[in-house]
XYZ file of C-alpha atoms in Angstrom:
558
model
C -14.677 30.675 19.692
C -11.796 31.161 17.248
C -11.039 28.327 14.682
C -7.670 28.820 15.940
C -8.253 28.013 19.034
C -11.018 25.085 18.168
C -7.616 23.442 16.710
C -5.651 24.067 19.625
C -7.752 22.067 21.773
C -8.560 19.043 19.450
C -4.666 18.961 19.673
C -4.129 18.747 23.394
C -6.822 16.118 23.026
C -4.910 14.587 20.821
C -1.964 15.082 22.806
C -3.212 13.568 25.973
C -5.414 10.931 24.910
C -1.909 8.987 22.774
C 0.126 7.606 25.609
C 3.164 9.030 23.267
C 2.664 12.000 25.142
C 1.958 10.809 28.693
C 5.294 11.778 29.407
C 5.297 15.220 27.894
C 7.726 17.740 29.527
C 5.661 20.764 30.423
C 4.781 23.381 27.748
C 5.460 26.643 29.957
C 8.756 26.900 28.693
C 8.381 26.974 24.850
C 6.549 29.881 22.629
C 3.342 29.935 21.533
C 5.280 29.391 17.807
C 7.054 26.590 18.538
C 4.384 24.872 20.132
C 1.926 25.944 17.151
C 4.688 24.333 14.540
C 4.441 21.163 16.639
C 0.958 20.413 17.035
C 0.781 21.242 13.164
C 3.222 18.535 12.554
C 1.473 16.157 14.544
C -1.687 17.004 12.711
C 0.400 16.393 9.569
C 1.823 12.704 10.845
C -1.414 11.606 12.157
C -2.782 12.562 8.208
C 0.241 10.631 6.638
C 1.040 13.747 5.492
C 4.975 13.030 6.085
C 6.687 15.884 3.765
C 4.274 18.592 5.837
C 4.981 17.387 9.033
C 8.785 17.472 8.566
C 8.703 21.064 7.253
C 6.771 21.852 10.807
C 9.298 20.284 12.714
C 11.846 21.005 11.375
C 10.731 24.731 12.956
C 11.001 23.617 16.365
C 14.166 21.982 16.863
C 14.395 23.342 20.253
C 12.334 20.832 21.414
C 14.843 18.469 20.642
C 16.370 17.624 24.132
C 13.692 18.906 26.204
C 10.729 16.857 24.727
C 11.292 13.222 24.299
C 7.719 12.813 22.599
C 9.105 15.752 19.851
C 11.554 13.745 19.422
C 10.455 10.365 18.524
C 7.760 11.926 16.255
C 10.779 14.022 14.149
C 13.441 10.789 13.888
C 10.127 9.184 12.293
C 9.461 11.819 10.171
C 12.606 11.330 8.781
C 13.049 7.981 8.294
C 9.876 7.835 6.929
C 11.335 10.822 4.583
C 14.125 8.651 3.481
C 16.185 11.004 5.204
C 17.719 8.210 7.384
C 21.775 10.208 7.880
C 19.692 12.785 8.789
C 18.243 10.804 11.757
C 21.161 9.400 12.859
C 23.411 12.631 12.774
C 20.598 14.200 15.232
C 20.670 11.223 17.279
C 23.766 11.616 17.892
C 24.280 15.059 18.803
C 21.066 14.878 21.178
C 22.415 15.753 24.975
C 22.239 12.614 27.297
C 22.945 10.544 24.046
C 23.536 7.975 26.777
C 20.162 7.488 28.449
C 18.569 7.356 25.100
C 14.541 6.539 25.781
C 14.020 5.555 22.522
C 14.101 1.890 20.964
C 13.943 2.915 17.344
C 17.204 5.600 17.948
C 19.456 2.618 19.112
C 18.414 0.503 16.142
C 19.670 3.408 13.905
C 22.922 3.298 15.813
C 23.491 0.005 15.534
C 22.501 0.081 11.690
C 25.238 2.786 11.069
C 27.627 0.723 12.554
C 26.824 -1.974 9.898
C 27.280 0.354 7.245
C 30.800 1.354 8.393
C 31.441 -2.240 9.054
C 31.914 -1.805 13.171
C 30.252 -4.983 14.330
C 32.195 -4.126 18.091
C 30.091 -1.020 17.741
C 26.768 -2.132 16.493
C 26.708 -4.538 19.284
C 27.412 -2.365 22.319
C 24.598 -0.047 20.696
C 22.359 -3.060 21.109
C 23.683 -4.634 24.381
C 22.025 -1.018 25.474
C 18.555 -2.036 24.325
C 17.708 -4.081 27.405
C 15.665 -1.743 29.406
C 13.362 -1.861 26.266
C 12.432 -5.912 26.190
C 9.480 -5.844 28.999
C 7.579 -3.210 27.374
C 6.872 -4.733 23.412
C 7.373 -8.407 23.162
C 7.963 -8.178 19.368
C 10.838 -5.498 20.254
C 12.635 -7.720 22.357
C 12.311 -10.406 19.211
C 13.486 -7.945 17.096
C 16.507 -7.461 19.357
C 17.223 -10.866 20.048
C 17.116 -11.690 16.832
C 19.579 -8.420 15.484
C 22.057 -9.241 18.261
C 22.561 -13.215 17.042
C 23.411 -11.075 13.549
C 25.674 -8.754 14.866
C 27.544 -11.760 16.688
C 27.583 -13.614 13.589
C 29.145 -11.114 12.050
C 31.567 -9.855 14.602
C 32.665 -13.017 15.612
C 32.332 -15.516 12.779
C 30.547 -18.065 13.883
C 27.195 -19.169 15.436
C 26.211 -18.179 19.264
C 26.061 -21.134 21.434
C 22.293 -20.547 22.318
C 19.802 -19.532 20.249
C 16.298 -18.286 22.215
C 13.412 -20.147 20.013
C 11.435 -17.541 18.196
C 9.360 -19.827 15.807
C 9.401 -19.397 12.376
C 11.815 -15.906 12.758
C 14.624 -18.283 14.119
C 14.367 -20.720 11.097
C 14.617 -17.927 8.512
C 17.827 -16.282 10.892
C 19.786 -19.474 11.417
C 19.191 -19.911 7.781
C 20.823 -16.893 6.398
C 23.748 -17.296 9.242
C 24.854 -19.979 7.551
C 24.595 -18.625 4.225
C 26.831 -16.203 5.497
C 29.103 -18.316 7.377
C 28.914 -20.908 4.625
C 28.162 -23.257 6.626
C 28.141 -27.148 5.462
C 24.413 -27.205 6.429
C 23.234 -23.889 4.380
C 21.385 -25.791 1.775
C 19.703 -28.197 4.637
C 18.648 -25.288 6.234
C 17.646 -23.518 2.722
C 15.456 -26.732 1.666
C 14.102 -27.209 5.227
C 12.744 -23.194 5.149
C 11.356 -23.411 1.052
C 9.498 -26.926 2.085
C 7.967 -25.967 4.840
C 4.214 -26.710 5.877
C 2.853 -24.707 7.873
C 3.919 -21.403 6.445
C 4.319 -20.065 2.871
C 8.408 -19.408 2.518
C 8.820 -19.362 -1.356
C 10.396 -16.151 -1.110
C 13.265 -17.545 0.259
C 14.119 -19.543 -2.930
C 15.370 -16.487 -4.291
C 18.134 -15.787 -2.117
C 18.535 -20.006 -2.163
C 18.890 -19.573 -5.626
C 21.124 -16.556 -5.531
C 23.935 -18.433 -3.128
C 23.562 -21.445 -5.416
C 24.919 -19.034 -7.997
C 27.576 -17.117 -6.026
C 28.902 -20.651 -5.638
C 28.463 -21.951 -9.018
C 25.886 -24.321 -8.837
C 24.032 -23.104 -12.071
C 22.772 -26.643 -12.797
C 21.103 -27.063 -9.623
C 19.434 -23.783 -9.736
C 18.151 -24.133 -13.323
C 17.045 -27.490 -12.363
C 14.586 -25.459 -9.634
C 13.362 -23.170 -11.583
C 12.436 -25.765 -14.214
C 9.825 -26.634 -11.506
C 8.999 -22.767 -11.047
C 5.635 -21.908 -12.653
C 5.291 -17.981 -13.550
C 1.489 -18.018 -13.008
C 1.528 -19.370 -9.089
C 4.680 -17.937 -7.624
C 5.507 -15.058 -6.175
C 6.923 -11.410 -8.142
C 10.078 -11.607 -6.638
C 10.694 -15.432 -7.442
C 9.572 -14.344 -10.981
C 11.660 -12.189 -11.911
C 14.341 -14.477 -10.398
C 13.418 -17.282 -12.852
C 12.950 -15.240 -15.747
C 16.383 -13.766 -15.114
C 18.190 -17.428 -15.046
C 15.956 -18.249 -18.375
C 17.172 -15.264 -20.304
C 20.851 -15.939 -18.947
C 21.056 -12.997 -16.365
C 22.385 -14.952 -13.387
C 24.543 -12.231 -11.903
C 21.311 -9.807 -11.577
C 20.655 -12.391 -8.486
C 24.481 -11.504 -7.166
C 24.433 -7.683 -7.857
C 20.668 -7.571 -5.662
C 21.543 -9.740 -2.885
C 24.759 -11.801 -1.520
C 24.580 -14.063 1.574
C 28.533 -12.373 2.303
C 26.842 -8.944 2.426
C 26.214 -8.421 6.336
C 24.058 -5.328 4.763
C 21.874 -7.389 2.469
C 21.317 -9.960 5.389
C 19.586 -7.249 7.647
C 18.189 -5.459 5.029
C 15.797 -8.560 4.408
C 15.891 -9.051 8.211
C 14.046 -5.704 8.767
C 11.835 -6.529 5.642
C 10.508 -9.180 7.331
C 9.419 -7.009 10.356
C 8.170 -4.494 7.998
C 5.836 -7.210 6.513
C 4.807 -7.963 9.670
C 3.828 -4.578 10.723
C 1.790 -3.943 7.089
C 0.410 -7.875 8.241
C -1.224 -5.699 11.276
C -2.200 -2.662 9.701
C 0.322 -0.818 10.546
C 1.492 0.967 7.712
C 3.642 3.660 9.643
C 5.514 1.098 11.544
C 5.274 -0.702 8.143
C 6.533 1.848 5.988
C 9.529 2.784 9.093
C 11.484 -0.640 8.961
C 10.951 -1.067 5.070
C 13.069 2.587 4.451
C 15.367 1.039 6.551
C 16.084 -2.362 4.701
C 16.077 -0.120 1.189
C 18.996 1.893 3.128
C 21.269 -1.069 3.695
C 20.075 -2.355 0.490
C 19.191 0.063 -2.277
C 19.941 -2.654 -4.618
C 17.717 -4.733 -4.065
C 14.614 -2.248 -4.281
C 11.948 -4.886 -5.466
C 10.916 -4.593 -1.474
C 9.115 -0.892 -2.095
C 6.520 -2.908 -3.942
C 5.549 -3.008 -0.348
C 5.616 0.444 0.762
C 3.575 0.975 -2.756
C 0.803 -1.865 -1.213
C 0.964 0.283 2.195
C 0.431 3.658 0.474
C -2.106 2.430 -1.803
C -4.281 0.943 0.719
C -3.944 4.432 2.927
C -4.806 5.846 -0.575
C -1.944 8.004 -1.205
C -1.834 7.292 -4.859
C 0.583 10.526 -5.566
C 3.143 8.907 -3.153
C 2.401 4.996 -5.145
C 2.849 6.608 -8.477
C 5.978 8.240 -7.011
C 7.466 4.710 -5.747
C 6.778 2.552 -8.913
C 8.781 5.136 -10.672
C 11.879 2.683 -9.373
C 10.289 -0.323 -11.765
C 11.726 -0.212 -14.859
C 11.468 -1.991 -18.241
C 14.524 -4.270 -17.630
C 12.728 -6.094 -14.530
C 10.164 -7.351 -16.430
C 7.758 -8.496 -13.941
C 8.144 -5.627 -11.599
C 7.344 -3.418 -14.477
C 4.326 -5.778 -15.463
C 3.127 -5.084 -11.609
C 4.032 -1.388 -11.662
C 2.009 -1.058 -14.722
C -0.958 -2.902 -12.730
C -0.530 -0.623 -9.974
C -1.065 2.555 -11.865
C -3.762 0.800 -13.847
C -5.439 0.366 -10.244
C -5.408 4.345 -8.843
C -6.764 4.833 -12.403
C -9.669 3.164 -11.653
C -10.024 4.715 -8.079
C -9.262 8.314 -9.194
C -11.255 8.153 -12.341
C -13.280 5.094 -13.601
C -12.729 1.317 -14.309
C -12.941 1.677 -18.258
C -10.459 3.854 -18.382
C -7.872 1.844 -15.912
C -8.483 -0.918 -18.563
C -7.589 0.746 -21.620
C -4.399 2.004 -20.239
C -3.696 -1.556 -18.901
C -4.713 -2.960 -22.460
C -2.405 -0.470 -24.615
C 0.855 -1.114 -22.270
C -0.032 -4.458 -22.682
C -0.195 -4.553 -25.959
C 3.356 -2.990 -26.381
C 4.409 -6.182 -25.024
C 5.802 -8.800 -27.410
C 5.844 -11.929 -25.851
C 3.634 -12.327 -22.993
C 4.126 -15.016 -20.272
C 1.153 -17.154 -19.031
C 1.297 -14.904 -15.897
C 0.792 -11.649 -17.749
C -1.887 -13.171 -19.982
C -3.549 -14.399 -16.650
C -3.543 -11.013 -15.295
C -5.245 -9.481 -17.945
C -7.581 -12.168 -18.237
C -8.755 -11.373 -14.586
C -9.087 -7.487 -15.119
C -11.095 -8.021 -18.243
C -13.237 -10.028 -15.628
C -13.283 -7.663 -12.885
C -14.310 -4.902 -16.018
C -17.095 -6.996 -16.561
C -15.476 -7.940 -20.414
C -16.216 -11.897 -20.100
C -15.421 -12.507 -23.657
C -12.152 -10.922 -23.580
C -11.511 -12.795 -20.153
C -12.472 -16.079 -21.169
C -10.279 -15.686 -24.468
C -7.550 -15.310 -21.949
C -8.039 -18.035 -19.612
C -8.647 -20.360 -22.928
C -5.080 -18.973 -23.739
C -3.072 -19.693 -20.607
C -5.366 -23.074 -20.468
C -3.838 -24.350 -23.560
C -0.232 -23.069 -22.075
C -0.228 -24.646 -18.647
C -1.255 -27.948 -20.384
C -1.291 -30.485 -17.633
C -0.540 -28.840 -14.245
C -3.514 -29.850 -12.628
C -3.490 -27.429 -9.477
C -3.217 -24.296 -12.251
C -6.026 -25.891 -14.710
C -8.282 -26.304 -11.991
C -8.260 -22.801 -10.832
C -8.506 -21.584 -15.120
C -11.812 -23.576 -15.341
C -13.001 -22.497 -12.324
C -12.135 -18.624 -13.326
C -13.525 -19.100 -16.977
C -16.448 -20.967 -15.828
C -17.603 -18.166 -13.602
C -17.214 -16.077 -16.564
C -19.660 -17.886 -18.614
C -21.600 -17.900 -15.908
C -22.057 -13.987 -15.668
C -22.752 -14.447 -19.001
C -24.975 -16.246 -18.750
C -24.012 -18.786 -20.850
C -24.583 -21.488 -17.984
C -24.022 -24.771 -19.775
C -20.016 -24.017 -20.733
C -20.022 -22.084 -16.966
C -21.400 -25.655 -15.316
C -19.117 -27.884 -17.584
C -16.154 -25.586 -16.460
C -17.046 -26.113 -12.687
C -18.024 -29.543 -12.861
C -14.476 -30.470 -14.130
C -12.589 -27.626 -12.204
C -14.851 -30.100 -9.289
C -13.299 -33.123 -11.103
C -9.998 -32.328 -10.298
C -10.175 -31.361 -6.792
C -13.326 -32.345 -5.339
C -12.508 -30.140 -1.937
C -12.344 -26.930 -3.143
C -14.798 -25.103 -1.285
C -15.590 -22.077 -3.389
C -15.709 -23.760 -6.762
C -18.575 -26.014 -4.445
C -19.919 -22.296 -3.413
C -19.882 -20.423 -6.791
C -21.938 -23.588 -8.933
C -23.926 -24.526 -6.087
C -25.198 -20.659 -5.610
C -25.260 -20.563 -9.573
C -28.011 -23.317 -9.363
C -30.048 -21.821 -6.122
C -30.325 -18.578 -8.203
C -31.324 -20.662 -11.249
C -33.392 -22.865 -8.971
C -31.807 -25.732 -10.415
C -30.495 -29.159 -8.919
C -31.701 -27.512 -5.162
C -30.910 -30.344 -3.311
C -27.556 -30.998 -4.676
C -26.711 -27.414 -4.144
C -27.157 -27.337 -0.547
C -24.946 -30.949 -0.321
C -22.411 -29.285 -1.836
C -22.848 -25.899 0.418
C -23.185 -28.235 3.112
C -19.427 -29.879 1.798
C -18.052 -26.557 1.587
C -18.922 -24.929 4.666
C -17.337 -27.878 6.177
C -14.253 -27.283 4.633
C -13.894 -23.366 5.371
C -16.805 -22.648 7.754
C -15.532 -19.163 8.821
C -16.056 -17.940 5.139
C -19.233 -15.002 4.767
C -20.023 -16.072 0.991
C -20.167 -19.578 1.953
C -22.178 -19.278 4.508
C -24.406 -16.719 2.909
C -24.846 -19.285 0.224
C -25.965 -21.858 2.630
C -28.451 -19.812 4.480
C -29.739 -18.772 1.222
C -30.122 -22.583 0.230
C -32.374 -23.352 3.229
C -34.594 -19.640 2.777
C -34.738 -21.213 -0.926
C -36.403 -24.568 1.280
C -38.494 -22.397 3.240
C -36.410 -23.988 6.160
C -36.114 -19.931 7.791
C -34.995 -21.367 11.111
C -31.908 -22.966 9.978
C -31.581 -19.964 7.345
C -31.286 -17.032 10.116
C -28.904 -19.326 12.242
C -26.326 -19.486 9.191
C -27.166 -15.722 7.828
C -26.626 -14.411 11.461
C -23.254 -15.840 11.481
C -22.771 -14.102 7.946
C -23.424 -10.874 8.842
C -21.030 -11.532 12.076
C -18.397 -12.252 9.736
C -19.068 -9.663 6.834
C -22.070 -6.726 8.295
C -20.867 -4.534 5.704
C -22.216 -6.531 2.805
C -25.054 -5.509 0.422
C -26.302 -8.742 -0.469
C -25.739 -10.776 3.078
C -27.848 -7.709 4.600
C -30.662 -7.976 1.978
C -30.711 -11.808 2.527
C -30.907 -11.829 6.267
C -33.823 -8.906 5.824
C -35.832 -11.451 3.743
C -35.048 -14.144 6.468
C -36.010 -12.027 9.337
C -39.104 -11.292 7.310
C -40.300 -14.613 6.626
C -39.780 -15.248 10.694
C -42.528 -12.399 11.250
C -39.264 -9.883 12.532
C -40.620 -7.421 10.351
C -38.852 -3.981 12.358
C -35.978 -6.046 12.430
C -35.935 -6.815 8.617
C -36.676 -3.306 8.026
C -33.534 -2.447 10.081
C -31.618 -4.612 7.658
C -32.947 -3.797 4.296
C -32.388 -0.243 5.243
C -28.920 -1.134 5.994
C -27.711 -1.758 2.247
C -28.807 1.894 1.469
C -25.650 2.770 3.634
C -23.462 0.785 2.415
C -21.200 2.009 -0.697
C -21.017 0.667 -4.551
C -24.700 -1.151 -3.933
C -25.926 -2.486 -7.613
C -28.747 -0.185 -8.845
C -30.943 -3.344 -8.755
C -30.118 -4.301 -5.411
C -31.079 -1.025 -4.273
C -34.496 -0.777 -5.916
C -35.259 -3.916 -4.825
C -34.280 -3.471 -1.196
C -36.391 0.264 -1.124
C -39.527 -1.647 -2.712
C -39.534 -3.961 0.150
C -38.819 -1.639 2.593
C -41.817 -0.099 1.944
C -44.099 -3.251 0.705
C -42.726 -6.158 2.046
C -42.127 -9.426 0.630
């Protein structure tokens, strides 16, 4: 059989395995070459290859109207393309523009509307989105959510009833008012930033940005005094350092609450992060090109699409997004240069990701304690504990007091003396890391496994495994650690019952695979050991130790 014709049928597997295509109009009536340019295209999508794909489409446009599946596939292309006029110009000049069977084509309606300002439009586009609510919940929450928007802005005020999407609704009604400026804005504002239950930190840049369209300058210097570089977020960095070095207006000229544009630009970056929260990086990738079109100002949010593309490993396409960070955004360009120093290490080695990371940072003058903390963990993760724990000594005697950041230093330096091997400043760095918050579960982990490798202090080990598996007993290194405490006991019943439930939670792991071997071993499971130590030798990046440990007892035994 032809290799031609190999292809064609993995494609009409393809084709009629993806319920995109269970409605597929039938392929009599189109030529073998327009039918070969689409299945290439597909191929292309499916391989995040998105520049291919489009050039294949963009061959058989005659599919257009007579193959609704063609169709979806090409509008994402595009938008995915960043060729978003494009998608709406063929949207709409498609026949039977009224019975319109896809969600995404009405959303790009109704966001051209926005950008001509027709709010009378954008809302009839959406009152048309109905039929779509029963068949993706988190569709019709998008919707509900983007018509309360579109009222706001058409008629000026709040709707009457708002339907209770959880934490979506707070950040909505939130940026309403902002919009509206509404007496309760800053209520709302504080009540989102000081939330509980969910990290919203984010949002105290765009509280901090209204505060300065209305000329509060006092009250939003007086919270970023309280801002620490080294905990908070990039884009809350770069906010602070901008009010520091008296930039205020870059807040204004990136986002303003009286900007309908800017409002659903960080609407729809929201559902991007969602979608990237899920894994899905297309969907992802989709809603984000969309918020940078309403909002090309404010392009901080394609550090994003950079995290999507990297973890998909298209580094081309990440070194072709942090081209947007520049030297003026100092942070951004701090994580851009991070970025790059990353795919370095992927595409060629870790040494040399470090001494590009070490000569750009050297170029820079006056380092924050975040920077410094940054390079302080890649020297770590290069396995250069000197240089890391000159670093962390650095930003130690910076942060001074601020107990939650100190804590985390010590326990960071600490585990650098450790792979020193320098165990007395590693155990003095824990031990008070331990002073100052006596729950933290992996400082417990790290020194308590430091001491079952060194067999030291066994008994007080496993109390404090015991304390920390208490505290976050759906962790695989903590529970490792604690099934490795009672094989270190010779207690191999209660071993395997925690190791199982490590491997459950991590089966890829070198070192939770070797340990549950031993454990099986020591149980008389010898096959089953076997199975396990033979395991690790699949598994990628295995320590050349590890390995000739784990072949030596697959063939001797413990």
């Amino acid at each position: 059989m032809s290799v031609k014709k190999i292809k064609l049928i993995l494609v009409f597997i393809i084709l009629y395995q993806n319920p995109l295509y269970s409605k597929s109009t039938s392929f009599e009536d189109f030529n073998s070459r327009t039918l070969s340019n689409y299945f290439s295209g597909i191929v292309a999508f499916e391989n995040k290859e998105n520049a291919k794909s489009l050039n294949f489409f963009n061959t058989s446009k005659v599919l257009l109207n007579k193959h609704d599946p063609y169709f979806k596939r090409y509008i994402y292309t595009l938008v995915l393309e960043n060729k978003i006029n494009e998608a709406i110009n063929i949207i709409k000049h498609k026949k039977n523009r009224n019975d319109l069977q896809l969600f995404e084509s009405y959303l790009l309606l109704t966001i051209d509307s926005l950008k001509k300002n027709n709010f009378t439009e954008a809302f009839d586009y959406l009152s048309k989105t109905k039929k779509f609510n029963k068949k993706d919940r988190l569709n019709k929450a998008i919707l509900d959510s983007f018509q309360n928007y579109v009222f706001v802005f058409k008629e000026k005020k709040l709707p009457d009833k708002n339907k209770d999407l959880g934490n979506l609704s707070l950040i909505s009604s939130t940026f309403q008012r902002c919009y509206l400026q509404d007496l309760n804005t800053e209520t709302f504002f504080l009540n989102l930033i000081n939330n509980n239950d969910t990290d919203f930190t984010r949002y105290t840049f765009f509280y901090l940005a209204n505060l300065i369209e209305n000329n509060q300058i006092k009250d939003a210097k007086e919270i970023t005094n309280d801002i620490k570089f080294i905990n908070t977020s990039l884009l809350l960095s770069q906010g602070k350092s901008w009010i520091e070095s008296g930039k205020l207006k870059k807040l204004n000229e990136v986002f303003s609450c009286n900007n309908h544009n800017d409002l659903i630009s960080e609407f729809l970056f929201l559902v991007s992060n969602l979608y990237s929260s899920q894994d899905d990086f297309v969907k992802s990738n989709f809603y984000l090109n969309l918020s940078y079109y309403l909002n090309p100002k404010f392009y901080f949010n394609l550090s994003l699409i950079a995290e999507n593309q990297f973890l998909n490993q298209e580094y081309d396409k990440v070194k072709k997004t942090l081209r947007k960070f520049q030297k003026q955004d100092s942070f951004y360009y701090w994580y851009k240069l991070k970025k790059e120093a990353q795919i370095i290490s992927k595409e060629t080695n870790q040494k040399e990701s470090l001494n590009y990371l070490k000569a750009n940072f050297e170029k820079i003058k006056k380092p924050n304690e975040k920077i410094l903390f940054d390079i302080a963990n890649f020297y770590r993760n290069a396995k250069d504990y000197d240089q890391a724990i000159s670093y962390y000594t650095k930003v130690l005697n910076i942060v001074g007091d601020d107990i939650e950041i100190k804590s985390d230093l010590l326990y960071r330096r600490g585990a650098s003396y450790e792979r020193m091997g320098n165990y007395k400043e590693a155990d003095k760095d824990m031990l008070l890391s331990l002073k100052i918050n006596p729950d933290d579960a992996y400082v417990l982990n790290y020194l308590a496994y430091s001491w079952l490798e060194r067999d030291y202090k066994i008994n007080t080990a496993i109390e404090m495994l015991e304390k920390a598996y208490s505290l976050e007993n759906n962790d695989p290194y903590i529970t490792d650690s604690i099934g490795w405490a009672y094989y270190l006991i010779d207690d191999y019943v209660k071993a395997e019952k925690y190791m199982k439930r490590a491997i459950e939670l991590m089966p890829n792991d070198a070192i939770v695979s070797d340990h549950y071997g031993d454990i099986l071993w020591k149980l008389g499971q010898k096959i089953q050991a076997r199975y396990f130590w033979k395991s690790v030798l699949k598994i990628n990046d295995v320590d050349e130790e590890l390995l000739k440990k784990v072949n030596s007892k697959i063939i001797k035994g413990l």
